[in-house]
Amino acid sequence: MNTTRSTPGKDEIALLPEFPRLGLDRIALVNTAAAAREAVAALRDHPHWGFDTESKPTFVQGEVSDGPHILQLATLERAWVFQLNDPATRDLAAQAMAEGGYGKAGFGLGDDTKRIRAKLGVEPVGVVELNHLFRERGYRKDMGVKGAVAVMFGQRFIKSKKAATSNWANPRLTEGQLIYAANDAWAAAVVHEALRTGAP
């Protein structure tokens, strides 16, 4: 395809209606072996997942993050937020990421996959970089979740700056952190489904 399409700018996106988000009733916090087994079993019922990670921000020059601290996986109906400080949860999350037969879609995943290799000791399998799919459609700029939601659905994806820069290594995550993390992965799943099926 030779057509070059433009990505909507921040001001254009600001005028769009809000994209609906997953509520806490459809988000599961995964921080025990039992919860991780349940989450992975539920994910295996679906061939395509949304995928993202969060790491505690580093503020000191030269400081190296030991993230990711959170792994988010989502289907079109639900999202699971894995806390990777628990060894059993971490092992099961690693198994899920290394398992073939599932598409794991997200935006700007180069850093995420590199950190997963370092932290979980596995090579993520089936990773789908959504920016590549948008490039195939003629978009030249990296899209990101906000641009993708605007292009695909004509809606505005809300991201909390406070949650984005919060401490993801905290043993107790806030409701705001759970909603932020889960919706990043869920939006990736929804966008991937729309790209895959040709809708809208």
mmCIF file of C-alpha atoms in Angstrom:
data_model
loop_
_atom_site.group_PDB
_atom_site.id
_atom_site.type_symbol
_atom_site.label_atom_id
_atom_site.label_comp_id
_atom_site.label_asym_id
_atom_site.label_seq_id
_atom_site.Cartn_x
_atom_site.Cartn_y
_atom_site.Cartn_z
ATOM 1 C CA MET A 1 0.000 0.000 0.000
ATOM 2 C CA ASN A 2 1.418 3.375 -1.032
ATOM 3 C CA THR A 3 -1.082 5.626 0.738
ATOM 4 C CA THR A 4 0.459 7.422 3.684
ATOM 5 C CA ARG A 5 -2.056 8.059 6.436
ATOM 6 C CA SER A 6 -1.609 10.602 9.185
ATOM 7 C CA THR A 7 -1.918 9.847 12.885
ATOM 8 C CA PRO A 8 -4.313 12.180 14.724
ATOM 9 C CA GLY A 9 -2.599 14.750 16.942
ATOM 10 C CA LYS A 10 -3.129 15.396 20.650
ATOM 11 C CA ASP A 11 -5.555 18.296 20.019
ATOM 12 C CA GLU A 12 -7.668 16.237 17.608
ATOM 13 C CA ILE A 13 -7.816 13.308 20.039
ATOM 14 C CA ALA A 14 -8.848 15.633 22.897
ATOM 15 C CA LEU A 15 -12.114 16.424 21.058
ATOM 16 C CA LEU A 16 -13.169 12.785 20.697
ATOM 17 C CA PRO A 17 -15.672 11.004 22.976
ATOM 18 C CA GLU A 18 -14.173 8.871 25.713
ATOM 19 C CA PHE A 19 -13.269 5.229 25.028
ATOM 20 C CA PRO A 20 -15.023 2.952 27.555
ATOM 21 C CA ARG A 21 -12.692 1.269 30.038
ATOM 22 C CA LEU A 22 -12.727 -2.008 31.912
ATOM 23 C CA GLY A 23 -13.955 -1.576 35.460
ATOM 24 C CA LEU A 24 -12.567 -3.328 38.525
ATOM 25 C CA ASP A 25 -15.282 -5.999 38.174
ATOM 26 C CA ARG A 26 -13.448 -7.292 35.086
ATOM 27 C CA ILE A 27 -9.881 -6.897 36.377
ATOM 28 C CA ALA A 28 -8.139 -9.576 38.447
ATOM 29 C CA LEU A 29 -5.055 -8.904 40.553
ATOM 30 C CA VAL A 30 -2.770 -11.934 40.316
ATOM 31 C CA ASN A 31 -0.272 -12.247 43.183
ATOM 32 C CA THR A 32 -0.460 -15.891 44.297
ATOM 33 C CA ALA A 33 0.216 -19.230 42.606
ATOM 34 C CA ALA A 34 -3.491 -20.152 42.789
ATOM 35 C CA ALA A 35 -4.600 -16.877 41.188
ATOM 36 C CA ALA A 36 -1.885 -17.218 38.518
ATOM 37 C CA ARG A 37 -2.957 -20.774 37.630
ATOM 38 C CA GLU A 38 -6.572 -19.597 37.329
ATOM 39 C CA ALA A 39 -5.555 -16.604 35.170
ATOM 40 C CA VAL A 40 -3.399 -18.659 32.798
ATOM 41 C CA ALA A 41 -6.156 -21.281 32.433
ATOM 42 C CA ALA A 42 -8.665 -18.549 31.527
ATOM 43 C CA LEU A 43 -6.248 -16.929 29.052
ATOM 44 C CA ARG A 44 -5.660 -20.275 27.314
ATOM 45 C CA ASP A 45 -9.323 -20.323 26.283
ATOM 46 C CA HIS A 46 -8.559 -17.385 23.941
ATOM 47 C CA PRO A 47 -6.099 -17.401 20.999
ATOM 48 C CA HIS A 48 -5.330 -13.651 21.149
ATOM 49 C CA TRP A 49 -4.237 -11.606 24.164
ATOM 50 C CA GLY A 50 -3.431 -7.983 24.816
ATOM 51 C CA PHE A 51 -0.081 -7.554 26.535
ATOM 52 C CA ASP A 52 1.858 -4.836 28.362
ATOM 53 C CA THR A 53 4.219 -4.397 31.318
ATOM 54 C CA GLU A 54 4.846 -1.711 33.924
ATOM 55 C CA SER A 55 8.094 -0.974 35.739
ATOM 56 C CA LYS A 56 8.809 1.258 38.705
ATOM 57 C CA PRO A 57 10.154 4.528 37.258
ATOM 58 C CA THR A 58 13.829 5.370 37.724
ATOM 59 C CA PHE A 59 14.596 8.973 38.594
ATOM 60 C CA VAL A 60 18.341 8.882 39.244
ATOM 61 C CA GLN A 61 20.754 9.093 36.328
ATOM 62 C CA GLY A 62 22.424 5.728 35.766
ATOM 63 C CA GLU A 63 19.853 3.882 37.887
ATOM 64 C CA VAL A 64 18.833 0.622 36.207
ATOM 65 C CA SER A 65 15.279 -0.635 36.585
ATOM 66 C CA ASP A 66 14.813 -4.199 37.824
ATOM 67 C CA GLY A 67 11.389 -4.273 36.141
ATOM 68 C CA PRO A 68 9.018 -5.253 34.894
ATOM 69 C CA HIS A 69 7.174 -5.330 38.203
ATOM 70 C CA ILE A 70 3.785 -5.878 36.576
ATOM 71 C CA LEU A 71 2.703 -7.971 33.579
ATOM 72 C CA GLN A 72 -0.756 -7.313 32.165
ATOM 73 C CA LEU A 73 -2.550 -9.815 29.939
ATOM 74 C CA ALA A 74 -6.082 -9.331 28.629
ATOM 75 C CA THR A 75 -8.770 -10.937 26.506
ATOM 76 C CA LEU A 76 -11.665 -8.969 25.000
ATOM 77 C CA GLU A 77 -13.674 -9.551 28.189
ATOM 78 C CA ARG A 78 -11.208 -9.392 31.097
ATOM 79 C CA ALA A 79 -7.712 -8.415 32.199
ATOM 80 C CA TRP A 80 -5.247 -9.924 34.645
ATOM 81 C CA VAL A 81 -2.542 -7.880 36.394
ATOM 82 C CA PHE A 82 0.332 -10.148 37.490
ATOM 83 C CA GLN A 83 2.559 -8.841 40.315
ATOM 84 C CA LEU A 84 5.979 -10.279 39.531
ATOM 85 C CA ASN A 85 7.453 -9.897 43.022
ATOM 86 C CA ASP A 86 5.829 -13.227 43.970
ATOM 87 C CA PRO A 87 8.092 -16.100 42.717
ATOM 88 C CA ALA A 88 5.248 -18.542 41.951
ATOM 89 C CA THR A 89 3.275 -15.871 40.084
ATOM 90 C CA ARG A 90 6.433 -14.921 38.194
ATOM 91 C CA ASP A 91 7.050 -18.549 37.126
ATOM 92 C CA LEU A 92 3.516 -18.995 35.808
ATOM 93 C CA ALA A 93 3.632 -15.619 34.027
ATOM 94 C CA ALA A 94 6.911 -16.719 32.393
ATOM 95 C CA GLN A 95 5.286 -19.972 31.219
ATOM 96 C CA ALA A 96 2.388 -18.028 29.683
ATOM 97 C CA MET A 97 4.731 -15.643 27.848
ATOM 98 C CA ALA A 98 6.882 -18.501 26.517
ATOM 99 C CA GLU A 99 3.891 -20.567 25.358
ATOM 100 C CA GLY A 100 3.258 -20.823 21.614
ATOM 101 C CA GLY A 101 -0.111 -20.807 19.888
ATOM 102 C CA TYR A 102 -1.259 -17.451 21.270
ATOM 103 C CA GLY A 103 -0.912 -13.968 19.797
ATOM 104 C CA LYS A 104 0.267 -11.427 22.402
ATOM 105 C CA ALA A 105 -0.431 -7.956 21.035
ATOM 106 C CA GLY A 106 0.703 -4.570 22.252
ATOM 107 C CA PHE A 107 2.362 -1.262 21.389
ATOM 108 C CA GLY A 108 6.091 -0.474 21.497
ATOM 109 C CA LEU A 109 6.937 -3.914 22.837
ATOM 110 C CA GLY A 110 10.708 -3.842 22.198
ATOM 111 C CA ASP A 111 11.486 -2.683 25.725
ATOM 112 C CA ASP A 112 8.827 -4.937 27.289
ATOM 113 C CA THR A 113 10.152 -8.085 25.604
ATOM 114 C CA LYS A 114 13.749 -7.184 26.513
ATOM 115 C CA ARG A 115 12.783 -6.759 30.177
ATOM 116 C CA ILE A 116 10.785 -9.997 30.172
ATOM 117 C CA ARG A 117 13.848 -11.863 28.889
ATOM 118 C CA ALA A 118 15.944 -10.367 31.695
ATOM 119 C CA LYS A 119 13.403 -10.734 34.520
ATOM 120 C CA LEU A 120 11.540 -13.928 33.617
ATOM 121 C CA GLY A 121 14.337 -15.695 31.745
ATOM 122 C CA VAL A 122 12.136 -16.620 28.786
ATOM 123 C CA GLU A 123 11.799 -15.546 25.165
ATOM 124 C CA PRO A 124 8.252 -14.209 24.658
ATOM 125 C CA VAL A 125 6.540 -16.192 21.882
ATOM 126 C CA GLY A 126 3.798 -14.935 19.559
ATOM 127 C CA VAL A 127 4.414 -11.233 20.201
ATOM 128 C CA VAL A 128 2.419 -8.977 17.831
ATOM 129 C CA GLU A 129 3.749 -5.409 17.578
ATOM 130 C CA LEU A 130 0.632 -3.416 16.681
ATOM 131 C CA ASN A 131 2.702 -0.527 15.302
ATOM 132 C CA HIS A 132 3.887 -2.892 12.533
ATOM 133 C CA LEU A 133 0.288 -3.650 11.592
ATOM 134 C CA PHE A 134 -0.516 0.062 11.405
ATOM 135 C CA ARG A 135 2.562 0.657 9.243
ATOM 136 C CA GLU A 136 1.271 -1.980 6.837
ATOM 137 C CA ARG A 137 -1.892 0.124 6.614
ATOM 138 C CA GLY A 138 0.093 3.230 5.667
ATOM 139 C CA TYR A 139 0.629 4.955 9.033
ATOM 140 C CA ARG A 140 4.227 6.083 9.192
ATOM 141 C CA LYS A 141 4.415 7.321 12.778
ATOM 142 C CA ASP A 142 4.437 4.984 15.766
ATOM 143 C CA MET A 143 0.837 4.887 16.851
ATOM 144 C CA GLY A 144 0.637 4.116 20.551
ATOM 145 C CA VAL A 145 -2.603 3.134 22.220
ATOM 146 C CA LYS A 146 -4.099 6.654 22.158
ATOM 147 C CA GLY A 147 -3.577 7.121 18.417
ATOM 148 C CA ALA A 148 -4.770 3.596 17.651
ATOM 149 C CA VAL A 149 -8.006 3.985 19.606
ATOM 150 C CA ALA A 150 -8.624 7.344 17.894
ATOM 151 C CA VAL A 151 -8.018 5.874 14.415
ATOM 152 C CA MET A 152 -9.919 2.608 14.899
ATOM 153 C CA PHE A 153 -12.870 3.779 16.998
ATOM 154 C CA GLY A 154 -12.947 7.595 16.828
ATOM 155 C CA GLN A 155 -12.571 7.701 20.612
ATOM 156 C CA ARG A 156 -10.187 9.114 23.208
ATOM 157 C CA PHE A 157 -8.232 6.691 25.394
ATOM 158 C CA ILE A 158 -7.678 8.150 28.875
ATOM 159 C CA LYS A 159 -4.295 7.551 30.520
ATOM 160 C CA SER A 160 -3.598 8.778 34.048
ATOM 161 C CA LYS A 161 -0.194 10.461 34.293
ATOM 162 C CA LYS A 162 -0.267 9.914 38.066
ATOM 163 C CA ALA A 163 -0.684 6.150 37.614
ATOM 164 C CA ALA A 164 1.873 6.006 34.776
ATOM 165 C CA THR A 165 4.647 7.411 36.987
ATOM 166 C CA SER A 166 3.601 5.602 40.182
ATOM 167 C CA ASN A 167 5.558 2.935 42.038
ATOM 168 C CA TRP A 168 4.699 -0.341 40.291
ATOM 169 C CA ALA A 169 6.898 -2.292 42.715
ATOM 170 C CA ASN A 170 4.549 -1.521 45.630
ATOM 171 C CA PRO A 171 3.218 -4.715 47.249
ATOM 172 C CA ARG A 172 -0.258 -3.107 47.361
ATOM 173 C CA LEU A 173 -1.407 -1.612 44.084
ATOM 174 C CA THR A 174 -4.054 1.115 44.141
ATOM 175 C CA GLU A 175 -7.354 0.879 42.264
ATOM 176 C CA GLY A 176 -6.020 3.573 39.935
ATOM 177 C CA GLN A 177 -2.935 1.493 39.142
ATOM 178 C CA LEU A 178 -5.031 -1.626 38.468
ATOM 179 C CA ILE A 179 -7.380 0.252 36.135
ATOM 180 C CA TYR A 180 -4.479 1.924 34.291
ATOM 181 C CA ALA A 181 -2.461 -1.280 33.862
ATOM 182 C CA ALA A 182 -5.383 -3.513 32.906
ATOM 183 C CA ASN A 183 -6.777 -1.090 30.347
ATOM 184 C CA ASP A 184 -3.460 -0.708 28.537
ATOM 185 C CA ALA A 185 -3.472 -4.452 27.835
ATOM 186 C CA TRP A 186 -7.224 -4.601 27.207
ATOM 187 C CA ALA A 187 -7.151 -1.735 24.682
ATOM 188 C CA ALA A 188 -4.333 -3.547 22.844
ATOM 189 C CA ALA A 189 -6.532 -6.685 22.686
ATOM 190 C CA VAL A 190 -9.508 -4.680 21.360
ATOM 191 C CA VAL A 191 -7.412 -2.843 18.741
ATOM 192 C CA HIS A 192 -5.769 -6.104 17.634
ATOM 193 C CA GLU A 193 -9.179 -7.745 17.218
ATOM 194 C CA ALA A 194 -10.405 -4.829 15.090
ATOM 195 C CA LEU A 195 -7.281 -4.945 12.908
ATOM 196 C CA ARG A 196 -7.493 -8.733 12.607
ATOM 197 C CA THR A 197 -11.156 -8.892 11.678
ATOM 198 C CA GLY A 198 -11.185 -5.759 9.555
ATOM 199 C CA ALA A 199 -13.732 -4.017 11.775
ATOM 200 C CA PRO A 200 -14.664 -1.290 12.085
#
